[in-house]
Tab-separated table of C-alpha atoms in Angstrom:
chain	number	residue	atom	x	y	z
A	764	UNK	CA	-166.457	32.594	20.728
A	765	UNK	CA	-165.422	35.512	22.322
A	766	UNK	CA	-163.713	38.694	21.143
A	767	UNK	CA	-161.482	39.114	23.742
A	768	UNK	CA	-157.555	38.806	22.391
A	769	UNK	CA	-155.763	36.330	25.395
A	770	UNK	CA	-152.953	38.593	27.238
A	771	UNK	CA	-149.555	37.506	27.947
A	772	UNK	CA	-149.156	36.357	31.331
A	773	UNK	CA	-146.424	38.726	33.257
A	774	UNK	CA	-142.940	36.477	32.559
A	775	UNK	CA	-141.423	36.231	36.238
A	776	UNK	CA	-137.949	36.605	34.981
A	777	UNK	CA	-138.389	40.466	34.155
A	778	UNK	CA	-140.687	40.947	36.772
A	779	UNK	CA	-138.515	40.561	39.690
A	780	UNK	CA	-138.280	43.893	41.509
A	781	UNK	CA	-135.002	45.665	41.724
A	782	UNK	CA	-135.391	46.538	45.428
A	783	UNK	CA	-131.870	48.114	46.546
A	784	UNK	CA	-130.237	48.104	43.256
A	785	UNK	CA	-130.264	52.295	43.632
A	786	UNK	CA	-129.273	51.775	47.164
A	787	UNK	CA	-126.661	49.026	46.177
A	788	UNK	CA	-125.382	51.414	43.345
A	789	UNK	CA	-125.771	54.617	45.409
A	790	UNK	CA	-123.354	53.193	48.207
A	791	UNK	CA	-120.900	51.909	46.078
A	792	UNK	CA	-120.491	55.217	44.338
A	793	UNK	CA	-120.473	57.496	47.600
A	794	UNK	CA	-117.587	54.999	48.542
A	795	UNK	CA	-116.059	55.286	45.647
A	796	UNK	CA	-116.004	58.820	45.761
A	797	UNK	CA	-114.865	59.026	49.294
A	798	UNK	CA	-112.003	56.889	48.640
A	799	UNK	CA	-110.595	59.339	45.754
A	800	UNK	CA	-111.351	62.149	48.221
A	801	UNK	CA	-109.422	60.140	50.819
A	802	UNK	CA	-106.369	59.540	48.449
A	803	UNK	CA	-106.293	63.356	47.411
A	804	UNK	CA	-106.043	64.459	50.884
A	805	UNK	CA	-104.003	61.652	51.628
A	806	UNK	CA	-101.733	62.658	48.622
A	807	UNK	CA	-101.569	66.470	49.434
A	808	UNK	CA	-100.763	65.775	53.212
A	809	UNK	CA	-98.411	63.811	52.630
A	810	UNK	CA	-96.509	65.533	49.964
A	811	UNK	CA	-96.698	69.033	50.898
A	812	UNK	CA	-97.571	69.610	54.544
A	813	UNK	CA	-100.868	69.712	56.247
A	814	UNK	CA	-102.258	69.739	52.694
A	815	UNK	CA	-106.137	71.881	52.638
A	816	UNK	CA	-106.254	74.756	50.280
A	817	UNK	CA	-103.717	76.388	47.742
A	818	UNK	CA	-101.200	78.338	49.442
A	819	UNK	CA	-99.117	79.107	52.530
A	820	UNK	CA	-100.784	80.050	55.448
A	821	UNK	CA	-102.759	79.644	58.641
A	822	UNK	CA	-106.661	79.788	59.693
A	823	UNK	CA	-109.623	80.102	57.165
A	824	UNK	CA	-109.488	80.906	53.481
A	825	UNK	CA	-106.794	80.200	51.065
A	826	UNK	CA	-104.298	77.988	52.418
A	827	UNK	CA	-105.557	76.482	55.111
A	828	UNK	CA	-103.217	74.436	56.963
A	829	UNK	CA	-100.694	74.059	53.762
A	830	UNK	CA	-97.022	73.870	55.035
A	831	UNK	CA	-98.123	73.650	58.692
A	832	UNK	CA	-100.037	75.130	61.334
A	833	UNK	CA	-97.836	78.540	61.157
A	834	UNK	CA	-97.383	78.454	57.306
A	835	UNK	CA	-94.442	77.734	55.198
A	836	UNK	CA	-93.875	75.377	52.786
A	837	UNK	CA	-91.461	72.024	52.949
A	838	UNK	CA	-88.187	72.775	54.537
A	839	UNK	CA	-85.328	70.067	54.290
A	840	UNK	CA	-83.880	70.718	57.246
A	841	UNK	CA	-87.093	70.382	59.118
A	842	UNK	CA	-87.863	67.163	57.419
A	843	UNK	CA	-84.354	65.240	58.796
A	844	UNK	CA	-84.892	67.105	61.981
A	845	UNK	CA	-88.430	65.314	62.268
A	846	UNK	CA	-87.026	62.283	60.714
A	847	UNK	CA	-84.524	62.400	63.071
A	848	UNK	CA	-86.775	62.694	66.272
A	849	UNK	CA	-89.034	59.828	64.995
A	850	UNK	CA	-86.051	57.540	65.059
A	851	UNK	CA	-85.025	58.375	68.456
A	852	UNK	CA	-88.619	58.091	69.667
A	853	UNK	CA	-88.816	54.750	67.488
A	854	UNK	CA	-85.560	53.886	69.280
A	855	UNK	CA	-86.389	53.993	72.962
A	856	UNK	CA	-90.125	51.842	71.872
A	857	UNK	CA	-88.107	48.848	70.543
A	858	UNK	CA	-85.223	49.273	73.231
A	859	UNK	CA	-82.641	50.048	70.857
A	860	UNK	CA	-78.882	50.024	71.857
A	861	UNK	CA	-76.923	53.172	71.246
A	862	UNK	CA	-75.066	51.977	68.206
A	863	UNK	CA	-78.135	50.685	66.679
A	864	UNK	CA	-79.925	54.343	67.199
A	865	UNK	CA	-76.772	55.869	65.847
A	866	UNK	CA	-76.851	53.267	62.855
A	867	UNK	CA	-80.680	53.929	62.206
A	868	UNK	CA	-80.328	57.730	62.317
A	869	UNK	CA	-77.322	57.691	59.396
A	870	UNK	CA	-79.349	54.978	57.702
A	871	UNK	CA	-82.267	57.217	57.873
A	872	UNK	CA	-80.356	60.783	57.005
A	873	UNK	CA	-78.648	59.324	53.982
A	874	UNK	CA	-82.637	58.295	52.766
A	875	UNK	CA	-83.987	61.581	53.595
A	876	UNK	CA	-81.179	63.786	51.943
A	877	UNK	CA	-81.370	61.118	48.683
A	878	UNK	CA	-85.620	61.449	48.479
A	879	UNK	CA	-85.225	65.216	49.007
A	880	UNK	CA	-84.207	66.216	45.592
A	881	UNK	CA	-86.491	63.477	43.725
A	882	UNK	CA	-89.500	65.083	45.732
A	883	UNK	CA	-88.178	68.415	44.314
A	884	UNK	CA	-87.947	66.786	40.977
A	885	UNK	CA	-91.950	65.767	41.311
A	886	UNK	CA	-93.363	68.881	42.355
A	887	UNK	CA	-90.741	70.802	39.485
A	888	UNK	CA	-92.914	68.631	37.154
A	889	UNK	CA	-95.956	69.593	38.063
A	890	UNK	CA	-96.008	73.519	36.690
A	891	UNK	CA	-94.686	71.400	33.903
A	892	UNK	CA	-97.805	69.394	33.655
A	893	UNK	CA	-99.794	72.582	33.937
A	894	UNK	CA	-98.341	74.988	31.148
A	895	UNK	CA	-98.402	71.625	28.773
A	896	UNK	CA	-101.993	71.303	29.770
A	897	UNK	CA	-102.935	74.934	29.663
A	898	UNK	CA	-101.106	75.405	26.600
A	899	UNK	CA	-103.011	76.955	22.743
A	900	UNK	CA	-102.400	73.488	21.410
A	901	UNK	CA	-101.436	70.179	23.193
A	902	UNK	CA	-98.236	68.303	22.852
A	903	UNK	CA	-99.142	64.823	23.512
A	904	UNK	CA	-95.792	63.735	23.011
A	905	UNK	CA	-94.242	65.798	25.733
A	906	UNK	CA	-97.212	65.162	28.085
A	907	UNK	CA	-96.154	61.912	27.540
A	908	UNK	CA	-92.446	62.364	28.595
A	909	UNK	CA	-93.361	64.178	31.238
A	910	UNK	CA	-95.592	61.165	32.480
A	911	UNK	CA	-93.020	58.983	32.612
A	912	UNK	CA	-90.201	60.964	33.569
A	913	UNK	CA	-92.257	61.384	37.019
A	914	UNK	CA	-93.398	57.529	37.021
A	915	UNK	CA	-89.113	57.561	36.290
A	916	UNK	CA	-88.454	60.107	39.557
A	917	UNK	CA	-91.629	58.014	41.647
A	918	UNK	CA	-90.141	54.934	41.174
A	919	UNK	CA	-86.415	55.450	42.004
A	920	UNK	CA	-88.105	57.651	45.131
A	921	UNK	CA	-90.035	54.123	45.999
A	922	UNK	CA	-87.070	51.957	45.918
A	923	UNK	CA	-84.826	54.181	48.037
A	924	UNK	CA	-87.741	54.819	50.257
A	925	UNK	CA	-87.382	50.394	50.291
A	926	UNK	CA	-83.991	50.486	50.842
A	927	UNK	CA	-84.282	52.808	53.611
A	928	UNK	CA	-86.636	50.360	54.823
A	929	UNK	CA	-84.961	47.139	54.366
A	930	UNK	CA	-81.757	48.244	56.215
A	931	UNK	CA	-83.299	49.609	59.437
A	932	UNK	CA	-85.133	46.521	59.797
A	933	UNK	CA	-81.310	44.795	59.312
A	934	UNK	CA	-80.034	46.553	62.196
A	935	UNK	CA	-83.004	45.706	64.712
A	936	UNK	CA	-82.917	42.119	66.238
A	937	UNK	CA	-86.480	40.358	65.657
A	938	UNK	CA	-87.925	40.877	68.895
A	939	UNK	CA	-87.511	44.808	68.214
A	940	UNK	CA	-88.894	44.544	64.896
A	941	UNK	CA	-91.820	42.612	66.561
A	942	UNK	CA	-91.930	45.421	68.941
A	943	UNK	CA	-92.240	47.927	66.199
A	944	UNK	CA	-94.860	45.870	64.510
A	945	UNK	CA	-97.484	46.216	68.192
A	946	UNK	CA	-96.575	50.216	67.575
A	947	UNK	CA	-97.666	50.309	63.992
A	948	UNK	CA	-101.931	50.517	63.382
A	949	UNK	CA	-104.157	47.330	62.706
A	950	UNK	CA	-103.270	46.357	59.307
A	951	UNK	CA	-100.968	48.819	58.312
């Protein structure tokens, strides 16, 4: 007989390697990541400008781009002037008649002056948000109220937005809206 104490042979179900699982997991969360960095700058650009940096102003530092390339903040008067020019530009792509540009631009004014005052309301909310949140104690119950006051504000914003939406596409004939779908990107 021999001393020697018989070893285990090497089980093949936890010996498989792991090759790319740290690659696998490594991509997925660089992806991850990029796609909340995409959705704040997304976010920010849309809501308040160019959107880099805290505060008004143009070139490096502090502000970067906010408001613009010459500074500023959100002006409603430029917004239905540029909402204005995109219909007229939208207008002459799809071939619209003059009555249909005229009925698009008052469908489109009416949405911009009625989303105005809800964005106001959203970005009112958020120094809100921050004294609640920088406050000596918490109030979780207005936190909460403030949540969904703003998911209140975001929503009615969404369906005028819709509305908007809905009845410019009314006043187009189908091969104009099929016209404005070849202008819009892949997908999107």
């Amino acid at each position: 007989m021999s001393d020697q104490i018989p070893t285990p042979a090497p089980s093949t179900a936890s010996a498989k390697p792991r090759s790319g699982w740290l690659a696998k997991t490594a991509v997925i969360l660089a992806l991850g990541l990029g796609l909340v960095g995409a959705g704040a700058v997304a976010t920010t650009s849309f809501s308040q400008g160019f959107g880099f940096g805290p505060g008004p102003g143009f070139g490096p530092g502090p502000g970067h781009w906010r408001g613009g390339p010459f500074g500023g903040g959100f002006d409603p008067a430029r917004a239905e002037e540029r909402a204005d020019r995109m219909i007229r530009h939208i207008s002459v792509e799809v071939d619209a008649t003059a009555e249909q540009q005229e009925k698009l631009r008052t469908i489109v004014k009416n949405a911009v002056k009625d989303m105005i005052p809800m964005r106001e309301k959203l970005f009112s909310a958020r120094q809100e948000a921050r004294s609640l949140l920088l406050a000596q104690n918490i109030d979780r119950t207005a936190v909460e109220k403030l949540r969904t006051d703003r998911l209140a504000v975001a929503d009615a914003l969404s369906k005028r937005f819709t509305q908007a939406l809905v009845d410019a596409a009314e006043v187009l004939n189908p091969d104009q809206r099929h016209k404005l779908e070849e202008l819009l990107p892949p997908g999107g």
